[in-house]
Amino acid sequence: MRIMAFCAAAACVLAAAAGVDWRQTTYDYGAFTEDGGSVSCEFLFVNNGPEPVSIVAARASCGCTTPSFTKTPVAVGDTGRVEVRYNPVGRPGRFSKTVTVSLSDAAKQTLTVKGVVIGAQNTLKSRYPVDAGPLKLRGVSMLMGTVRNPGAKSATFEVYNATTSPITPSWSGLPKYMKVKAMPETIPPGEQGVYSFVLTAGPDVPYGFLCDSLRLEIPGGEPVKVEYTAIVEEDFRRLTPGQRQKAPKVSVGVRTVDFGRFDPSAGPVEREFEVANLGKSDLLVRRVYTLDPSLTIVSAPSKVKKGKRATVRVRLDPSKVEGKLLNGRIQLIVNDPDEPMTTLRAVGEPM
């Protein structure tokens, strides 16, 4: 008897629900500007049931969406309405919100509003401060962090289409070790595009500090230079204890390369320092470099055999020394798992 009663009740609910015919349950506002303020639409239903029906409640999925509805009972054959207002302020991009309508006959209906908000200048300035013609950018640089070699590291770059037309940007100047995937490739009006970059460290990637640039090509606008930085380190985590015992061991004779007093108007000055291998296998010199514009690495060994020494030559261009004193840094990167990077100071004083 209980099962029969339940089935009968369910049948009544379905019959009552079937008596309410919604003309539409989804409304697309399309693309509109945030500056224009709130937008609204109206959902209508016809009561084709056997008795009047009332809207008990209408609950929105978030505070940016406000519903209002017919307060009086809707007679048989009459029309009820639910108005849905969406506030776009501070909400650029695509949206999809719902309103759940509860009726007096226990039926519920989900209404959906959607669209794309083209952000106002003030909103876009805070989220995408870089102006690149039809696109707004989150920035013009990517920090990849530390990348182990071999290994890979990813980073994302975000843009926003501030126009009313689709845009399909592209990238140029990618090195072999860098790949990019667009999501989506064509950015609809008022929407965000995200580019996922993956840097795969291998033989073509220099060790230590890596700084380079790419070009974001924008249809209808000037290309944008985007810099990326990473720190590439050798991965020693898989070495066994036996391999570590047989590893090379670096030794640098001095930690300061002293150019003494030099004439700023004179020609280049060169100094050298020694690199020794005190370990049990070949010392591979991964990279010797400096970021100081007045310094140049003239020559450096690629390998130092066990028990041997080699020389690194450094050249100073006095005319490019910035400031009153030379205070540069030289980085020596090798395959010594205990000391993969050695930093040397380059010092000197103009006459």
mmCIF file of C-alpha atoms in Angstrom:
data_model
loop_
_atom_site.group_PDB
_atom_site.id
_atom_site.type_symbol
_atom_site.label_atom_id
_atom_site.label_comp_id
_atom_site.label_asym_id
_atom_site.label_seq_id
_atom_site.Cartn_x
_atom_site.Cartn_y
_atom_site.Cartn_z
ATOM 1 C CA MET A 1 0.000 0.000 0.000
ATOM 2 C CA ARG A 2 2.868 2.388 0.861
ATOM 3 C CA ILE A 3 4.510 1.743 -2.531
ATOM 4 C CA MET A 4 1.196 2.383 -4.296
ATOM 5 C CA ALA A 5 0.663 5.595 -2.325
ATOM 6 C CA PHE A 6 4.197 6.785 -3.145
ATOM 7 C CA CYS A 7 3.708 6.030 -6.855
ATOM 8 C CA ALA A 8 0.395 7.857 -6.848
ATOM 9 C CA ALA A 9 1.974 10.906 -5.192
ATOM 10 C CA ALA A 10 4.840 10.885 -7.671
ATOM 11 C CA ALA A 11 2.383 10.676 -10.538
ATOM 12 C CA CYS A 12 0.534 13.725 -9.187
ATOM 13 C CA VAL A 13 3.752 15.711 -8.972
ATOM 14 C CA LEU A 14 4.731 14.750 -12.510
ATOM 15 C CA ALA A 15 1.299 15.638 -13.786
ATOM 16 C CA ALA A 16 1.398 18.991 -12.011
ATOM 17 C CA ALA A 17 4.905 19.676 -13.293
ATOM 18 C CA ALA A 18 3.799 18.763 -16.779
ATOM 19 C CA GLY A 19 1.083 21.420 -16.484
ATOM 20 C CA VAL A 20 3.649 24.228 -16.291
ATOM 21 C CA ASP A 21 5.203 24.935 -19.682
ATOM 22 C CA TRP A 22 8.329 27.142 -19.705
ATOM 23 C CA ARG A 23 8.865 29.000 -22.950
ATOM 24 C CA GLN A 24 12.651 28.842 -22.401
ATOM 25 C CA THR A 25 14.962 27.842 -19.586
ATOM 26 C CA THR A 26 18.249 29.315 -20.881
ATOM 27 C CA TYR A 27 19.025 32.880 -21.873
ATOM 28 C CA ASP A 28 22.256 34.023 -23.518
ATOM 29 C CA TYR A 29 23.053 37.718 -23.041
ATOM 30 C CA GLY A 30 25.834 37.473 -25.621
ATOM 31 C CA ALA A 31 28.800 39.848 -25.288
ATOM 32 C CA PHE A 32 28.207 43.123 -23.432
ATOM 33 C CA THR A 33 30.341 45.684 -21.652
ATOM 34 C CA GLU A 34 30.854 45.939 -17.922
ATOM 35 C CA ASP A 35 30.443 49.729 -18.212
ATOM 36 C CA GLY A 36 26.833 49.252 -19.273
ATOM 37 C CA GLY A 37 25.833 47.993 -15.830
ATOM 38 C CA SER A 38 23.400 45.223 -14.965
ATOM 39 C CA VAL A 39 21.489 43.308 -17.632
ATOM 40 C CA SER A 40 18.224 41.466 -17.188
ATOM 41 C CA CYS A 41 16.042 38.941 -18.954
ATOM 42 C CA GLU A 42 12.619 37.399 -18.399
ATOM 43 C CA PHE A 43 11.608 33.729 -18.258
ATOM 44 C CA LEU A 44 7.912 33.001 -18.868
ATOM 45 C CA PHE A 45 5.784 29.940 -18.171
ATOM 46 C CA VAL A 46 2.152 29.115 -18.934
ATOM 47 C CA ASN A 47 0.035 27.294 -16.370
ATOM 48 C CA ASN A 48 -1.655 24.567 -18.401
ATOM 49 C CA GLY A 49 -2.471 22.541 -15.307
ATOM 50 C CA PRO A 50 -5.815 21.902 -13.654
ATOM 51 C CA GLU A 51 -5.413 24.508 -10.860
ATOM 52 C CA PRO A 52 -3.539 27.711 -9.988
ATOM 53 C CA VAL A 53 0.160 27.493 -9.222
ATOM 54 C CA SER A 54 2.464 29.849 -7.321
ATOM 55 C CA ILE A 55 6.199 30.517 -7.319
ATOM 56 C CA VAL A 56 7.369 29.744 -3.796
ATOM 57 C CA ALA A 57 11.038 30.759 -4.163
ATOM 58 C CA ALA A 58 13.771 31.555 -6.677
ATOM 59 C CA ARG A 59 17.350 31.049 -5.513
ATOM 60 C CA ALA A 60 20.395 32.187 -7.501
ATOM 61 C CA SER A 61 23.717 30.319 -7.592
ATOM 62 C CA CYS A 62 25.664 33.462 -6.618
ATOM 63 C CA GLY A 63 25.197 37.008 -5.362
ATOM 64 C CA CYS A 64 25.871 38.555 -8.763
ATOM 65 C CA THR A 65 22.564 37.129 -10.034
ATOM 66 C CA THR A 66 19.278 38.494 -8.628
ATOM 67 C CA PRO A 67 15.901 36.904 -9.424
ATOM 68 C CA SER A 68 12.436 38.420 -8.969
ATOM 69 C CA PHE A 69 9.138 36.725 -9.776
ATOM 70 C CA THR A 70 5.364 36.856 -9.898
ATOM 71 C CA LYS A 71 4.096 36.971 -6.311
ATOM 72 C CA THR A 72 0.436 36.128 -6.893
ATOM 73 C CA PRO A 73 -0.912 32.698 -7.908
ATOM 74 C CA VAL A 74 -0.945 32.080 -11.647
ATOM 75 C CA ALA A 75 -4.413 31.013 -12.742
ATOM 76 C CA VAL A 76 -5.010 28.209 -15.227
ATOM 77 C CA GLY A 77 -4.122 29.476 -18.705
ATOM 78 C CA ASP A 78 -2.284 32.531 -17.377
ATOM 79 C CA THR A 79 1.427 33.375 -17.596
ATOM 80 C CA GLY A 80 3.959 33.614 -14.755
ATOM 81 C CA ARG A 81 7.338 35.288 -15.015
ATOM 82 C CA VAL A 82 10.777 35.234 -13.442
ATOM 83 C CA GLU A 83 13.122 38.154 -14.073
ATOM 84 C CA VAL A 84 16.860 37.508 -13.698
ATOM 85 C CA ARG A 85 19.273 40.409 -13.354
ATOM 86 C CA TYR A 86 23.058 39.921 -13.666
ATOM 87 C CA ASN A 87 25.579 42.412 -12.282
ATOM 88 C CA PRO A 88 28.812 42.359 -14.368
ATOM 89 C CA VAL A 89 30.829 44.843 -12.288
ATOM 90 C CA GLY A 90 34.269 43.395 -11.549
ATOM 91 C CA ARG A 91 33.484 40.172 -13.428
ATOM 92 C CA PRO A 92 35.051 40.265 -16.910
ATOM 93 C CA GLY A 93 34.924 37.128 -19.033
ATOM 94 C CA ARG A 94 32.475 34.317 -19.734
ATOM 95 C CA PHE A 95 29.871 33.398 -17.119
ATOM 96 C CA SER A 96 27.073 30.876 -16.620
ATOM 97 C CA LYS A 97 24.742 31.244 -13.623
ATOM 98 C CA THR A 98 21.630 29.389 -12.514
ATOM 99 C CA VAL A 99 18.412 30.202 -10.700
ATOM 100 C CA THR A 100 16.381 27.397 -9.098
ATOM 101 C CA VAL A 101 12.635 28.093 -9.120
ATOM 102 C CA SER A 102 10.397 26.217 -6.654
ATOM 103 C CA LEU A 103 6.653 25.991 -7.407
ATOM 104 C CA SER A 104 3.723 25.365 -5.089
ATOM 105 C CA ASP A 105 3.062 21.987 -6.718
ATOM 106 C CA ALA A 106 6.515 20.797 -5.434
ATOM 107 C CA ALA A 107 8.065 21.008 -8.900
ATOM 108 C CA LYS A 108 11.427 22.747 -9.447
ATOM 109 C CA GLN A 109 12.930 24.302 -12.524
ATOM 110 C CA THR A 110 16.536 25.399 -13.150
ATOM 111 C CA LEU A 111 16.948 28.530 -15.252
ATOM 112 C CA THR A 112 20.339 29.440 -16.745
ATOM 113 C CA VAL A 113 21.722 32.806 -17.785
ATOM 114 C CA LYS A 114 25.053 33.105 -19.560
ATOM 115 C CA GLY A 115 27.123 35.505 -21.601
ATOM 116 C CA VAL A 116 30.455 37.296 -21.880
ATOM 117 C CA VAL A 117 31.395 40.487 -20.043
ATOM 118 C CA ILE A 118 33.852 42.774 -21.824
ATOM 119 C CA GLY A 119 35.682 44.317 -18.907
ATOM 120 C CA ALA A 120 35.786 48.034 -18.177
ATOM 121 C CA GLN A 121 39.137 49.811 -18.369
ATOM 122 C CA ASN A 122 39.512 50.106 -14.590
ATOM 123 C CA THR A 123 38.759 46.430 -14.025
ATOM 124 C CA LEU A 124 41.094 45.302 -16.796
ATOM 125 C CA LYS A 125 43.855 47.600 -15.568
ATOM 126 C CA SER A 126 43.936 45.852 -12.207
ATOM 127 C CA ARG A 127 43.822 42.325 -13.644
ATOM 128 C CA TYR A 128 45.637 42.822 -16.949
ATOM 129 C CA PRO A 129 47.826 45.913 -16.512
ATOM 130 C CA VAL A 130 49.767 45.626 -19.792
ATOM 131 C CA ASP A 131 48.091 47.178 -22.835
ATOM 132 C CA ALA A 132 48.919 45.352 -26.083
ATOM 133 C CA GLY A 133 46.439 46.815 -28.556
ATOM 134 C CA PRO A 134 43.418 44.516 -28.805
ATOM 135 C CA LEU A 135 44.848 42.323 -26.041
ATOM 136 C CA LYS A 136 45.439 43.006 -22.367
ATOM 137 C CA LEU A 137 48.250 41.062 -20.688
ATOM 138 C CA ARG A 138 48.812 39.924 -17.124
ATOM 139 C CA GLY A 139 52.507 40.818 -17.567
ATOM 140 C CA VAL A 140 55.434 40.592 -19.978
ATOM 141 C CA SER A 141 57.550 37.992 -18.204
ATOM 142 C CA MET A 142 57.410 34.378 -17.060
ATOM 143 C CA LEU A 143 59.278 32.993 -14.072
ATOM 144 C CA MET A 144 59.941 29.301 -14.703
ATOM 145 C CA GLY A 145 61.787 28.750 -11.414
ATOM 146 C CA THR A 146 64.307 25.943 -10.991
ATOM 147 C CA VAL A 147 64.459 23.306 -13.740
ATOM 148 C CA ARG A 148 66.365 20.070 -13.210
ATOM 149 C CA ASN A 149 68.337 18.708 -16.137
ATOM 150 C CA PRO A 150 67.099 16.270 -17.319
ATOM 151 C CA GLY A 151 63.566 17.365 -16.504
ATOM 152 C CA ALA A 152 60.835 19.839 -17.403
ATOM 153 C CA LYS A 153 59.054 22.842 -15.907
ATOM 154 C CA SER A 154 55.852 24.592 -16.913
ATOM 155 C CA ALA A 155 54.479 28.118 -16.621
ATOM 156 C CA THR A 156 51.367 29.915 -17.838
ATOM 157 C CA PHE A 157 50.871 33.250 -19.563
ATOM 158 C CA GLU A 158 47.443 34.928 -19.501
ATOM 159 C CA VAL A 159 45.905 37.398 -21.947
ATOM 160 C CA TYR A 160 42.465 38.961 -22.332
ATOM 161 C CA ASN A 161 40.557 39.850 -25.493
ATOM 162 C CA ALA A 162 39.163 43.321 -24.816
ATOM 163 C CA THR A 163 37.451 43.636 -28.203
ATOM 164 C CA THR A 164 34.139 42.481 -29.655
ATOM 165 C CA SER A 165 35.821 40.230 -32.245
ATOM 166 C CA PRO A 166 37.690 36.898 -31.944
ATOM 167 C CA ILE A 167 41.508 37.116 -31.929
ATOM 168 C CA THR A 168 44.017 34.389 -32.798
ATOM 169 C CA PRO A 169 47.468 35.361 -31.465
ATOM 170 C CA SER A 170 50.590 33.304 -32.140
ATOM 171 C CA TRP A 171 54.136 32.947 -30.796
ATOM 172 C CA SER A 172 57.497 33.244 -32.535
ATOM 173 C CA GLY A 173 61.087 32.845 -31.446
ATOM 174 C CA LEU A 174 60.524 29.626 -29.474
ATOM 175 C CA PRO A 175 63.730 27.633 -28.957
ATOM 176 C CA LYS A 176 63.755 23.866 -29.474
ATOM 177 C CA TYR A 177 63.463 23.206 -25.767
ATOM 178 C CA MET A 178 60.285 25.294 -25.356
ATOM 179 C CA LYS A 179 56.757 24.219 -26.328
ATOM 180 C CA VAL A 180 53.510 26.148 -25.993
ATOM 181 C CA LYS A 181 49.843 25.155 -26.032
ATOM 182 C CA ALA A 182 47.013 27.683 -26.444
ATOM 183 C CA MET A 183 43.729 27.361 -24.549
ATOM 184 C CA PRO A 184 41.876 28.308 -26.722
ATOM 185 C CA GLU A 185 43.742 29.083 -29.942
ATOM 186 C CA THR A 186 41.139 31.664 -30.947
ATOM 187 C CA ILE A 187 40.101 33.864 -28.025
ATOM 188 C CA PRO A 188 36.421 34.906 -28.156
ATOM 189 C CA PRO A 189 35.417 38.520 -27.362
ATOM 190 C CA GLY A 190 35.684 39.394 -23.681
ATOM 191 C CA GLU A 191 37.385 36.128 -22.746
ATOM 192 C CA GLN A 192 40.713 35.046 -21.351
ATOM 193 C CA GLY A 193 43.333 33.060 -23.208
ATOM 194 C CA VAL A 194 45.904 30.964 -21.368
ATOM 195 C CA TYR A 195 49.183 29.783 -22.879
ATOM 196 C CA SER A 196 50.862 26.839 -21.211
ATOM 197 C CA PHE A 197 54.634 26.762 -21.736
ATOM 198 C CA VAL A 198 56.837 23.749 -21.029
ATOM 199 C CA LEU A 199 60.624 24.073 -20.849
ATOM 200 C CA THR A 200 62.333 20.697 -21.260
ATOM 201 C CA ALA A 201 65.931 20.746 -20.044
ATOM 202 C CA GLY A 202 68.365 18.731 -22.139
ATOM 203 C CA PRO A 203 71.628 19.101 -24.076
ATOM 204 C CA ASP A 204 70.463 22.314 -25.786
ATOM 205 C CA VAL A 205 69.678 24.150 -22.546
ATOM 206 C CA PRO A 206 72.472 26.107 -20.816
ATOM 207 C CA TYR A 207 73.004 25.479 -17.116
ATOM 208 C CA GLY A 208 72.623 28.180 -14.505
ATOM 209 C CA PHE A 209 70.646 31.351 -15.007
ATOM 210 C CA LEU A 210 68.683 31.298 -18.261
ATOM 211 C CA CYS A 211 67.074 34.463 -19.583
ATOM 212 C CA ASP A 212 65.639 34.799 -23.078
ATOM 213 C CA SER A 213 62.603 36.201 -24.839
ATOM 214 C CA LEU A 214 59.721 35.230 -27.113
ATOM 215 C CA ARG A 215 57.416 37.303 -29.299
ATOM 216 C CA LEU A 216 53.653 37.340 -28.942
ATOM 217 C CA GLU A 217 52.280 38.119 -32.405
ATOM 218 C CA ILE A 218 48.945 39.953 -32.194
ATOM 219 C CA PRO A 219 46.717 40.408 -35.255
ATOM 220 C CA GLY A 220 45.929 44.096 -35.567
ATOM 221 C CA GLY A 221 48.587 45.094 -33.047
ATOM 222 C CA GLU A 222 52.310 45.344 -32.471
ATOM 223 C CA PRO A 223 54.188 42.199 -31.385
ATOM 224 C CA VAL A 224 55.073 42.023 -27.703
ATOM 225 C CA LYS A 225 58.413 40.871 -26.300
ATOM 226 C CA VAL A 226 57.905 38.419 -23.423
ATOM 227 C CA GLU A 227 60.921 37.457 -21.332
ATOM 228 C CA TYR A 228 61.275 34.177 -19.482
ATOM 229 C CA THR A 229 63.790 33.199 -16.828
ATOM 230 C CA ALA A 230 64.795 29.892 -15.284
ATOM 231 C CA ILE A 231 67.599 28.402 -13.231
ATOM 232 C CA VAL A 232 68.809 25.127 -14.742
ATOM 233 C CA GLU A 233 70.454 22.672 -12.340
ATOM 234 C CA GLU A 234 71.888 19.231 -12.960
ATOM 235 C CA ASP A 235 69.850 16.418 -11.399
ATOM 236 C CA PHE A 236 72.088 14.369 -9.112
ATOM 237 C CA ARG A 237 69.260 12.680 -7.201
ATOM 238 C CA ARG A 238 69.625 9.337 -8.978
ATOM 239 C CA LEU A 239 73.316 8.895 -8.243
ATOM 240 C CA THR A 240 74.090 5.818 -6.153
ATOM 241 C CA PRO A 241 76.479 6.014 -3.174
ATOM 242 C CA GLY A 242 79.086 4.257 -5.322
ATOM 243 C CA GLN A 243 78.695 6.785 -8.112
ATOM 244 C CA ARG A 244 79.065 9.639 -5.652
ATOM 245 C CA GLN A 245 82.315 8.160 -4.347
ATOM 246 C CA LYS A 246 83.692 8.061 -7.903
ATOM 247 C CA ALA A 247 82.386 11.543 -8.786
ATOM 248 C CA PRO A 248 84.631 14.470 -9.750
ATOM 249 C CA LYS A 249 85.515 17.081 -7.143
ATOM 250 C CA VAL A 250 86.055 20.693 -8.120
ATOM 251 C CA SER A 251 88.660 22.950 -6.577
ATOM 252 C CA VAL A 252 89.141 26.598 -7.505
ATOM 253 C CA GLY A 253 92.426 28.223 -6.600
ATOM 254 C CA VAL A 254 90.941 31.641 -5.817
ATOM 255 C CA ARG A 255 87.451 32.925 -5.124
ATOM 256 C CA THR A 256 88.282 36.485 -6.196
ATOM 257 C CA VAL A 257 89.503 37.585 -9.617
ATOM 258 C CA ASP A 258 91.295 40.855 -8.909
ATOM 259 C CA PHE A 259 91.789 43.293 -11.794
ATOM 260 C CA GLY A 260 93.493 45.788 -9.471
ATOM 261 C CA ARG A 261 93.522 49.450 -10.484
ATOM 262 C CA PHE A 262 92.671 49.978 -14.138
ATOM 263 C CA ASP A 263 92.437 52.917 -16.521
ATOM 264 C CA PRO A 264 88.773 53.379 -17.676
ATOM 265 C CA SER A 265 90.029 54.834 -20.988
ATOM 266 C CA ALA A 266 92.510 52.041 -21.648
ATOM 267 C CA GLY A 267 91.938 48.780 -23.504
ATOM 268 C CA PRO A 268 90.714 45.457 -22.138
ATOM 269 C CA VAL A 269 92.444 43.769 -19.203
ATOM 270 C CA GLU A 270 92.613 39.985 -18.769
ATOM 271 C CA ARG A 271 92.984 37.777 -15.725
ATOM 272 C CA GLU A 272 92.783 34.016 -15.200
ATOM 273 C CA PHE A 273 92.001 31.478 -12.502
ATOM 274 C CA GLU A 274 92.607 27.744 -12.211
ATOM 275 C CA VAL A 275 90.092 24.929 -11.905
ATOM 276 C CA ALA A 276 91.371 21.620 -10.505
ATOM 277 C CA ASN A 277 89.740 18.189 -10.389
ATOM 278 C CA LEU A 278 90.479 16.343 -7.139
ATOM 279 C CA GLY A 279 87.906 13.614 -7.778
ATOM 280 C CA LYS A 280 87.995 10.162 -9.359
ATOM 281 C CA SER A 281 86.322 10.867 -12.722
ATOM 282 C CA ASP A 282 86.305 13.595 -15.356
ATOM 283 C CA LEU A 283 85.084 17.014 -14.266
ATOM 284 C CA LEU A 284 82.703 18.339 -16.914
ATOM 285 C CA VAL A 285 82.489 22.116 -17.053
ATOM 286 C CA ARG A 286 78.839 22.738 -17.846
ATOM 287 C CA ARG A 287 79.119 26.500 -18.097
ATOM 288 C CA VAL A 288 81.197 29.507 -17.067
ATOM 289 C CA TYR A 289 79.343 32.802 -17.375
ATOM 290 C CA THR A 290 78.816 36.271 -15.968
ATOM 291 C CA LEU A 291 75.932 38.719 -16.142
ATOM 292 C CA ASP A 292 78.227 41.722 -15.680
ATOM 293 C CA PRO A 293 78.342 43.714 -18.983
ATOM 294 C CA SER A 294 81.982 44.675 -18.427
ATOM 295 C CA LEU A 295 83.172 41.062 -18.148
ATOM 296 C CA THR A 296 83.631 38.392 -20.833
ATOM 297 C CA ILE A 297 84.675 34.756 -20.479
ATOM 298 C CA VAL A 298 87.444 34.480 -23.076
ATOM 299 C CA SER A 299 88.204 30.781 -22.700
ATOM 300 C CA ALA A 300 87.220 27.913 -20.432
ATOM 301 C CA PRO A 301 87.787 24.154 -20.526
ATOM 302 C CA SER A 302 84.941 21.787 -21.308
ATOM 303 C CA LYS A 303 86.523 18.993 -19.274
ATOM 304 C CA VAL A 304 89.207 18.570 -16.602
ATOM 305 C CA LYS A 305 90.545 15.042 -16.141
ATOM 306 C CA LYS A 306 91.070 13.636 -12.667
ATOM 307 C CA GLY A 307 94.161 15.027 -10.991
ATOM 308 C CA LYS A 308 94.537 17.766 -13.627
ATOM 309 C CA ARG A 309 94.109 21.539 -13.757
ATOM 310 C CA ALA A 310 92.807 23.959 -16.371
ATOM 311 C CA THR A 311 92.632 27.721 -16.781
ATOM 312 C CA VAL A 312 89.686 30.078 -17.255
ATOM 313 C CA ARG A 313 90.466 33.471 -18.800
ATOM 314 C CA VAL A 314 88.305 36.525 -18.074
ATOM 315 C CA ARG A 315 88.426 39.848 -19.903
ATOM 316 C CA LEU A 316 87.446 43.230 -18.425
ATOM 317 C CA ASP A 317 86.305 46.130 -20.601
ATOM 318 C CA PRO A 318 86.999 49.159 -18.340
ATOM 319 C CA SER A 319 84.698 51.426 -20.362
ATOM 320 C CA LYS A 320 81.676 49.296 -19.414
ATOM 321 C CA VAL A 321 82.199 49.252 -15.659
ATOM 322 C CA GLU A 322 79.103 50.603 -13.961
ATOM 323 C CA GLY A 323 79.618 52.563 -10.766
ATOM 324 C CA LYS A 324 82.772 53.557 -8.940
ATOM 325 C CA LEU A 325 84.052 50.009 -8.393
ATOM 326 C CA LEU A 326 84.036 46.720 -10.248
ATOM 327 C CA ASN A 327 82.087 44.198 -8.216
ATOM 328 C CA GLY A 328 81.009 41.426 -10.585
ATOM 329 C CA ARG A 329 80.150 37.765 -10.270
ATOM 330 C CA ILE A 330 81.423 34.793 -12.264
ATOM 331 C CA GLN A 331 79.548 31.488 -12.107
ATOM 332 C CA LEU A 332 81.338 28.177 -12.650
ATOM 333 C CA ILE A 333 78.971 25.196 -13.104
ATOM 334 C CA VAL A 334 80.354 21.643 -13.131
ATOM 335 C CA ASN A 335 79.177 18.050 -12.620
ATOM 336 C CA ASP A 336 80.445 17.837 -9.031
ATOM 337 C CA PRO A 337 77.363 16.684 -7.070
ATOM 338 C CA ASP A 338 78.694 18.225 -3.848
ATOM 339 C CA GLU A 339 79.553 21.630 -5.353
ATOM 340 C CA PRO A 340 77.868 22.042 -8.718
ATOM 341 C CA MET A 341 78.124 25.839 -8.683
ATOM 342 C CA THR A 342 81.031 28.020 -7.598
ATOM 343 C CA THR A 343 80.696 31.801 -7.436
ATOM 344 C CA LEU A 344 83.770 33.974 -7.852
ATOM 345 C CA ARG A 345 83.946 37.721 -7.321
ATOM 346 C CA ALA A 346 85.524 39.995 -9.922
ATOM 347 C CA VAL A 347 86.835 43.173 -8.312
ATOM 348 C CA GLY A 348 88.798 46.216 -9.361
ATOM 349 C CA GLU A 349 89.057 49.983 -9.024
ATOM 350 C CA PRO A 350 89.282 52.640 -11.731
ATOM 351 C CA MET A 351 92.317 54.942 -11.515
#
